[in-house]
C-alpha positions as a Markdown table, in Angstrom:
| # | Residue | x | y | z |
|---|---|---|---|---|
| 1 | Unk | -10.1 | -23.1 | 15.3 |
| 2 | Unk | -12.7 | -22.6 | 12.9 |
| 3 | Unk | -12.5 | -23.3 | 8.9 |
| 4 | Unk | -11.1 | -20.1 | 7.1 |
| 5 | Unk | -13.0 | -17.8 | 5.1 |
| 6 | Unk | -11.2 | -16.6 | 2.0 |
| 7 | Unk | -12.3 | -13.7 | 0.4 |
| 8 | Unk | -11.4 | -12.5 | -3.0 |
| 9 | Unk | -11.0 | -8.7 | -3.4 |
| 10 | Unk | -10.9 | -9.4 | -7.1 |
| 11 | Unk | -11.1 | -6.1 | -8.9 |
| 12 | Unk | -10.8 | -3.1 | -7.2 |
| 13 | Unk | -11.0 | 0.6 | -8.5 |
| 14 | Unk | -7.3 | 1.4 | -8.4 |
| 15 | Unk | -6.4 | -0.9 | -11.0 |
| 16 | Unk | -6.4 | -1.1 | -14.7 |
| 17 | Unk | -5.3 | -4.1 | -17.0 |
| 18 | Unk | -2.1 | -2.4 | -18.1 |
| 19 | Unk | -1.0 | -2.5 | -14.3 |
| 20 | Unk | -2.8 | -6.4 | -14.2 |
| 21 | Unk | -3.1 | -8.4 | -17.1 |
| 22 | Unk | -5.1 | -11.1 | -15.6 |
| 23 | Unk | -7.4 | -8.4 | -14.0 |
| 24 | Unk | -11.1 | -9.5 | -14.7 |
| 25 | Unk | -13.3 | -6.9 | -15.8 |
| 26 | Unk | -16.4 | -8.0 | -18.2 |
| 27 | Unk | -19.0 | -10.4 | -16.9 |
| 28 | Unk | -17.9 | -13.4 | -18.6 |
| 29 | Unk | -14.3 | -12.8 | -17.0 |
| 30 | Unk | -15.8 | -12.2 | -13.7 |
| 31 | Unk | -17.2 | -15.7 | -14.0 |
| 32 | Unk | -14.2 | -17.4 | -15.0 |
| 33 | Unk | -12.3 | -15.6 | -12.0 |
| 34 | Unk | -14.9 | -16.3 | -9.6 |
| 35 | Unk | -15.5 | -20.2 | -10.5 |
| 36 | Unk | -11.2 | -20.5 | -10.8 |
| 37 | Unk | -11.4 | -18.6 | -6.9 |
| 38 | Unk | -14.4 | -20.9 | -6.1 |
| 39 | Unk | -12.0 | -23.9 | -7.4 |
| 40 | Unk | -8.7 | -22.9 | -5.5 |
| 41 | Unk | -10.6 | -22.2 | -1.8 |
| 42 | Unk | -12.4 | -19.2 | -1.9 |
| 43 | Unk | -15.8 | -18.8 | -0.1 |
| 44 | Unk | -16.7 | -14.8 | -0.6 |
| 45 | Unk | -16.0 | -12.5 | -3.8 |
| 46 | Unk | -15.8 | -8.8 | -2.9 |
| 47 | Unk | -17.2 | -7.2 | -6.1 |
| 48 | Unk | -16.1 | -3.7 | -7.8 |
| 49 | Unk | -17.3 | -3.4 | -11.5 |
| 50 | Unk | -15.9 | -1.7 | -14.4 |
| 51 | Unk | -17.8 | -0.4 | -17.1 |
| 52 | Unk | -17.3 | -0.6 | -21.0 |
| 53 | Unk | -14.6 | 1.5 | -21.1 |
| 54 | Unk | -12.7 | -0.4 | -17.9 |
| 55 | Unk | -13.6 | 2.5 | -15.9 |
| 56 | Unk | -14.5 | 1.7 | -12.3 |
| 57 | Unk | -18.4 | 2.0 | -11.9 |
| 58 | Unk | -21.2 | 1.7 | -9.5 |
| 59 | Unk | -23.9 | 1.4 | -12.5 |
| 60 | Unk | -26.7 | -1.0 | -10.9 |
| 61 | Unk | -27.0 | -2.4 | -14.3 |
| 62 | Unk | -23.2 | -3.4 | -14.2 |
| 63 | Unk | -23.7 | -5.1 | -10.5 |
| 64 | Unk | -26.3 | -7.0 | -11.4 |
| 65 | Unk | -24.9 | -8.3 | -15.0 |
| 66 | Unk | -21.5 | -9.3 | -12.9 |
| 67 | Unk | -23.9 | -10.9 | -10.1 |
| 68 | Unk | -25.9 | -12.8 | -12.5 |
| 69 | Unk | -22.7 | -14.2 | -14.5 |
| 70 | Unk | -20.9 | -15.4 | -10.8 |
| 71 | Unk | -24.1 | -17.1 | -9.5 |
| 72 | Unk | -24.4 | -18.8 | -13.0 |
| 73 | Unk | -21.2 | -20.5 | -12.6 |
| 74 | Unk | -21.0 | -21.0 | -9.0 |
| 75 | Unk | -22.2 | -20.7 | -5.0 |
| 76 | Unk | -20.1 | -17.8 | -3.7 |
| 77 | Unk | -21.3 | -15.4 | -1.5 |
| 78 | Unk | -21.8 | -12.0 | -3.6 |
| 79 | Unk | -20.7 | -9.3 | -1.6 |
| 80 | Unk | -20.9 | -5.8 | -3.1 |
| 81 | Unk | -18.8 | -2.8 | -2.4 |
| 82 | Unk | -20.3 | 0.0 | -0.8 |
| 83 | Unk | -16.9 | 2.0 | -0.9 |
| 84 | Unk | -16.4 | 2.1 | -4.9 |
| 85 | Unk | -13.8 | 4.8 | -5.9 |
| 86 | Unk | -13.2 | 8.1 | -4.1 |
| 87 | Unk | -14.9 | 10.1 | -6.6 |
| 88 | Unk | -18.1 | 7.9 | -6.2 |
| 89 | Unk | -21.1 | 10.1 | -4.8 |
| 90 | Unk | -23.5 | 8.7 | -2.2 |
| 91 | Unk | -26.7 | 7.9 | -4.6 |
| 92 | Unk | -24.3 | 6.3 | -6.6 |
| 93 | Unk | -22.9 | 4.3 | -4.0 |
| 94 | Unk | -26.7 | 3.7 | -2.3 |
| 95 | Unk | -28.0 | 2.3 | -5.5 |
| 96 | Unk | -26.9 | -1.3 | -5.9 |
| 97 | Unk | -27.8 | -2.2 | -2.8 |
| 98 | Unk | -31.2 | -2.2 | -4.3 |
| 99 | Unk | -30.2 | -5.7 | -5.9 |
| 100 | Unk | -30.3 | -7.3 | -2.5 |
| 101 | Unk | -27.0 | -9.2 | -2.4 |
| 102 | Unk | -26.7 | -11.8 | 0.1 |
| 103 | Unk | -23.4 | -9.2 | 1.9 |
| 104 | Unk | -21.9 | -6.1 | 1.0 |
| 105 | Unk | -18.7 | -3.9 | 2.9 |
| 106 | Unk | -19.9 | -1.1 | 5.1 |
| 107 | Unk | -16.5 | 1.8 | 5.8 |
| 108 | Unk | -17.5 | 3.4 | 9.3 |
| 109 | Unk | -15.2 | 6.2 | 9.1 |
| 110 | Unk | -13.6 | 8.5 | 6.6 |
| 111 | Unk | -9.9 | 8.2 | 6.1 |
| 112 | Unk | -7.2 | 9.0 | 4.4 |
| 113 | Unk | -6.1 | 7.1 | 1.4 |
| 114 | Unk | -2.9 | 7.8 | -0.2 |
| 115 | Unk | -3.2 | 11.5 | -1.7 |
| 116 | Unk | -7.3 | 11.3 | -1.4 |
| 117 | Unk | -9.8 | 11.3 | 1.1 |
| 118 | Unk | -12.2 | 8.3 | 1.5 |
| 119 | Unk | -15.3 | 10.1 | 2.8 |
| 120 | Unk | -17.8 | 8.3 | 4.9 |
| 121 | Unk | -20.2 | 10.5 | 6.5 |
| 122 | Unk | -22.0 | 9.3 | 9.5 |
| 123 | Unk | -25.5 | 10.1 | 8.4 |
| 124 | Unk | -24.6 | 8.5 | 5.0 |
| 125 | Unk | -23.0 | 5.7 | 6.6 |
| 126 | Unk | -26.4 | 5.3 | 9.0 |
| 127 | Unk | -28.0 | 5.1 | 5.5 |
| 128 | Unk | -26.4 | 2.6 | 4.4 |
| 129 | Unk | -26.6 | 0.4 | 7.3 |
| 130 | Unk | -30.1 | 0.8 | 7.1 |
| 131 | Unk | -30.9 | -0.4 | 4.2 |
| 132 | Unk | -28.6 | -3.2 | 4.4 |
| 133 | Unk | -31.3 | -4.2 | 7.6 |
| 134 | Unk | -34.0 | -3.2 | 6.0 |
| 135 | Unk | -33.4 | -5.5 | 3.0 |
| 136 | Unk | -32.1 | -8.2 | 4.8 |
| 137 | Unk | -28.0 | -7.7 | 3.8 |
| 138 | Unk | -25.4 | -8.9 | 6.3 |
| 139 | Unk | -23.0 | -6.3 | 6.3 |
| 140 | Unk | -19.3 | -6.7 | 6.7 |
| 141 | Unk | -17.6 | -3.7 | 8.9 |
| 142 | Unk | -15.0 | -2.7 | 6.9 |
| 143 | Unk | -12.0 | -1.1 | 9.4 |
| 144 | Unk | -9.0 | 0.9 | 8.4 |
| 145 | Unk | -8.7 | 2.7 | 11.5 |
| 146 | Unk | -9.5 | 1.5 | 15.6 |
| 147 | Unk | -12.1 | 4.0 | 15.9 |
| 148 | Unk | -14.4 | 2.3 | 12.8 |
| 149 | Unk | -14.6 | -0.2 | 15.2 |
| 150 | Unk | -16.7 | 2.4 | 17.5 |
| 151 | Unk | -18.3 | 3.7 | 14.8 |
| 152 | Unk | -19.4 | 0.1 | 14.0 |
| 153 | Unk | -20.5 | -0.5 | 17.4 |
| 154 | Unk | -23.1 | 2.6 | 17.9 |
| 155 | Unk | -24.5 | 1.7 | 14.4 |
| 156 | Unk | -25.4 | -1.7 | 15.8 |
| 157 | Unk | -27.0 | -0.1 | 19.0 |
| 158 | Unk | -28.6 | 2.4 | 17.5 |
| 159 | Unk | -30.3 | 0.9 | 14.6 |
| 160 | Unk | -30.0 | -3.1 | 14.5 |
| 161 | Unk | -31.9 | -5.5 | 16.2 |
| 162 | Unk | -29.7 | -8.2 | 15.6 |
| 163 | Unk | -27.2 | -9.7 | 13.0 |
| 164 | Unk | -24.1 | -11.7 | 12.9 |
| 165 | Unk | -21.7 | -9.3 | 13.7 |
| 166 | Unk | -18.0 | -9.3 | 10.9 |
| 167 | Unk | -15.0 | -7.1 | 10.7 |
| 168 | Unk | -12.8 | -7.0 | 8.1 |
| 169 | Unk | -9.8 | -5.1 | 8.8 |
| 170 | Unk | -7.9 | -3.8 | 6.3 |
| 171 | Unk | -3.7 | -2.7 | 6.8 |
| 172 | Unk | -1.1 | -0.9 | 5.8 |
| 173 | Unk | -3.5 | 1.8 | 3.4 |
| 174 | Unk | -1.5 | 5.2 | 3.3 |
| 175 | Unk | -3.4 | 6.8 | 5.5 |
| 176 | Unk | -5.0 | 4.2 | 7.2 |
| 177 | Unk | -3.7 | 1.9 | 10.1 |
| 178 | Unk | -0.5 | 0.1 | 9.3 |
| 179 | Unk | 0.1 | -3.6 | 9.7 |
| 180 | Unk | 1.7 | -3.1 | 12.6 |
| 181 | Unk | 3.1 | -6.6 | 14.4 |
| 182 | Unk | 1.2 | -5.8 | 17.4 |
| 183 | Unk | -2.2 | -4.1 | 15.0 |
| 184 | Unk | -4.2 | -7.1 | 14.7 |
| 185 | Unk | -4.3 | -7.8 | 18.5 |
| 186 | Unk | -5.0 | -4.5 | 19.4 |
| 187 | Unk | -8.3 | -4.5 | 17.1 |
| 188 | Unk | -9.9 | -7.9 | 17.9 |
| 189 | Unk | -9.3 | -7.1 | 21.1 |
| 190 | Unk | -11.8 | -4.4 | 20.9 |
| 191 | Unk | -14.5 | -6.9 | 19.1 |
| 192 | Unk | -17.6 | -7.5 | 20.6 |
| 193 | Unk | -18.3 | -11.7 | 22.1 |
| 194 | Unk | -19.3 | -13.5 | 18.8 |
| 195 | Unk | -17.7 | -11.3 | 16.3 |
| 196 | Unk | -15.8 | -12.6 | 13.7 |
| 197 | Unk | -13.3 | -11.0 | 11.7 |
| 198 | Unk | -11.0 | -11.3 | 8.5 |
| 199 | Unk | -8.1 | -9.2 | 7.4 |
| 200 | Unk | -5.7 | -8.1 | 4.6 |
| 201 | Unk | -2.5 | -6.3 | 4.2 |
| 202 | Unk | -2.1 | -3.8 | 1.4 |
| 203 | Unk | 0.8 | -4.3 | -0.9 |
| 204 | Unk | 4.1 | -5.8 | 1.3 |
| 205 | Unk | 2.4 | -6.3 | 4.3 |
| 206 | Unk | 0.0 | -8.7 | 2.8 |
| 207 | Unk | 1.8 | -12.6 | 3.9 |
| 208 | Unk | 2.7 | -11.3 | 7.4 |
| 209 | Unk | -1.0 | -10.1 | 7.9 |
| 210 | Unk | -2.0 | -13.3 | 6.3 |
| 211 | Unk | 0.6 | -15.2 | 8.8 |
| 212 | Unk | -0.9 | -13.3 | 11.8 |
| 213 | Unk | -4.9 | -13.6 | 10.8 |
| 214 | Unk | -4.4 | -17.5 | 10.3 |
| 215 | Unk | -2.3 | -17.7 | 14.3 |
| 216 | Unk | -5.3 | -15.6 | 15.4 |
| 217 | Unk | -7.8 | -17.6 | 13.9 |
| 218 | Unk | -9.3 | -15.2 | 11.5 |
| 219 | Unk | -10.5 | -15.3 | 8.3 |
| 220 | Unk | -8.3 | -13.7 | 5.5 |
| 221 | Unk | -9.2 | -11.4 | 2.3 |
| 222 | Unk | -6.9 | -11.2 | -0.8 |
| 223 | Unk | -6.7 | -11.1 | -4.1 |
| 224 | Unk | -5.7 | -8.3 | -6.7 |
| 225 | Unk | -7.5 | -5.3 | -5.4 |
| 226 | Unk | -5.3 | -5.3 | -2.4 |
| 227 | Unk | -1.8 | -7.4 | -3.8 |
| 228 | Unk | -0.6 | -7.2 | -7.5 |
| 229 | Unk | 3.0 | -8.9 | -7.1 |
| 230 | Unk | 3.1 | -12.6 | -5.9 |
| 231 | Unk | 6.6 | -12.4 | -4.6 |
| 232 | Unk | 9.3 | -9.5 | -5.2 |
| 233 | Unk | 9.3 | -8.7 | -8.8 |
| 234 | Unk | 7.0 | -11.2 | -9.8 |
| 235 | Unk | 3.3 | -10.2 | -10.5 |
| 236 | Unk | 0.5 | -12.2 | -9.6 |
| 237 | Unk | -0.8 | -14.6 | -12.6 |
| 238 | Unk | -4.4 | -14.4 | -11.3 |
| 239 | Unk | -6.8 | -14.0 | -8.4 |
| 240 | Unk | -7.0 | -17.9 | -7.9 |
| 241 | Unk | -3.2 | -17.9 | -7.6 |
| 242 | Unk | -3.3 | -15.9 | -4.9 |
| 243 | Unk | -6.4 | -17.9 | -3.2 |
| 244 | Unk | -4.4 | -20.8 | -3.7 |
| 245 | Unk | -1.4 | -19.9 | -1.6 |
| 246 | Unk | -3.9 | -18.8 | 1.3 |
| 247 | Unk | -5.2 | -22.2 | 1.4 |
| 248 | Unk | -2.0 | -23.9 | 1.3 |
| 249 | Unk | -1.2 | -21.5 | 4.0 |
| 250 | Unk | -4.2 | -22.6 | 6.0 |
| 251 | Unk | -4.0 | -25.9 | 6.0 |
| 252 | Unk | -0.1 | -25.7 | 7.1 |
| 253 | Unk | -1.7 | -23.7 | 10.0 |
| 254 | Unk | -3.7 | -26.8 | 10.3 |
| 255 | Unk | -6.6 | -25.1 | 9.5 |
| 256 | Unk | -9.4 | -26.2 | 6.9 |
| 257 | Unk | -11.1 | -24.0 | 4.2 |
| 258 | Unk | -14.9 | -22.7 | 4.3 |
| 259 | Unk | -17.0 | -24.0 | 1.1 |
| 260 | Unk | -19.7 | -21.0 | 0.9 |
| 261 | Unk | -22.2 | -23.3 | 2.6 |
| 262 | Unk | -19.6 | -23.2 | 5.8 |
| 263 | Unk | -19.2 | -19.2 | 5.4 |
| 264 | Unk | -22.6 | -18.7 | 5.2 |
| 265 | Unk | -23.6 | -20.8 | 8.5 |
| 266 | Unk | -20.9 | -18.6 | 10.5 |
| 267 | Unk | -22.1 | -15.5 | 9.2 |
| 268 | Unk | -25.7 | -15.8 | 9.2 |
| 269 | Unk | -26.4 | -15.8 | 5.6 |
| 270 | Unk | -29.4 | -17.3 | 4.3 |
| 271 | Unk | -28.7 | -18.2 | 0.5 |
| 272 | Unk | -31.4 | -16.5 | -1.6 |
| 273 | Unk | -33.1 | -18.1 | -4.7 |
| 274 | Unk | -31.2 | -17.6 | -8.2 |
């Protein structure tokens, strides 16, 4: 089976440093995270930003300070949220895209999430998707539901002529599909030939998810967006902590772990100029 991409879903908009001490949040802690992530295994950092106040934020000025600090201190791929926060609007969600980052997560589907309503229009998702082509973005299917996987698939008909085609799928979201034992073979079941996929489980679902992805041979996301505790009652110390245990979990799969150079050749990324 291939290496294993590890994503770091660092930040998140839930979260605040009284729930997360070791929650980065400036630039200069984003660059510590990412090169301690980048040091303990992981290949891709999945990037909210926060702005002075620790609010979550989809300023372009904030995107691009955060960006600039990471690729300063090392090679990760820079992969942007397109989802934000709930309350985001659509400009504001459009906008950083406008930086070009080399990836950047693409919802296809609205969905519930928890007492909210993620809202993903299909002519705002189409506009997204778009301009992800249009200025050379690979974008990263992001699934809480079977039927984004659909959704996914007409996108690429309709509008792409061709890129490497990755799902992430993401479990166990109030609202969204559970991390069900059987989940994860029911949705890559549904990819099309070539894909490749990654997946996370929200909260206590997160090691068996981890467990399943690795048996499957996908690629795994964590980190403190999607898991705050390390263990019952224990919170995590850090994003590269929980890095850390995927690799080791990897490797007793007997599975290696992507450098960025690695993830970028499987997912057709072409590393642009700093």
């Amino acid at each position: 089976m291939d290496e294993v991409i590890i994503t770091v879903a660092a930040v998140g908009a839930e979260l605040t440093k009284q729930d997360q001490p070791g929650l980065p949040i400036t630039p200069e802690e984003l660059a510590l995270d990412a090169a301690a992530c980048r040091d303990a295994g992981a290949s891709i950092y999945h990037l909210h930003v926060r702005d002075a106040m620790g609010s979550p934020t989809m300023s372009v000025e904030a995107f691009a300070a955060a960006t600039a600090a990471i690729e300063e201190v090392t090679d990760l791929i820079v992969q942007f949220t397109t989802g934000g926060a709930v309350s985001d609007d659509e400009a504001d969600r459009l906008a950083p895209l406008g930086l070009r980052p080399e990836m950047a997560t693409l919802t296809t589907g609205s969905v519930n999430f928890a007492d909210e309503v993620f809202v993903n229009r299909t002519p705002f998702v189409s506009a997204l998707y778009r301009q992800m082509l249009d200025l050379g973005i690979v974008p990263e299917y992001e699934i809480f539901d079977a039927g984004m996987i659909a959704n996914a698939d007409r996108l690429y008909e309709k509008f792409a002529t061709s890129h490497h085609r990755h799902y992430d799928f993401v479990l166990g979201v109030p609202g969204g599909m559970p991390a069900w034992p059987d989940a994860l073979g029911f949705l890559t079941s549904k990819l099309p030939t070539g894909a490749t996929w990654s997946a996370t489980g929200i909260g206590r679902s997160h090691l068996d998810v981890t467990r399943e992805t690795l048996e499957l041979g996908g690629h795994v996301r964590t980190g403190l967006e999607d898991v705050s505790y390390y263990e019952a009652g224990t919170r995590a110390t850090s994003n590269a902590q929980l890095i850390e245990r995927v690799a080791r979990m990897a490797s007793n799969s007997g599975r290696g772990v992507a450098s960025p150079a690695d993830a970028r050749q499987m997912l057709g990324i072409h590393r642009r100029e700093t």
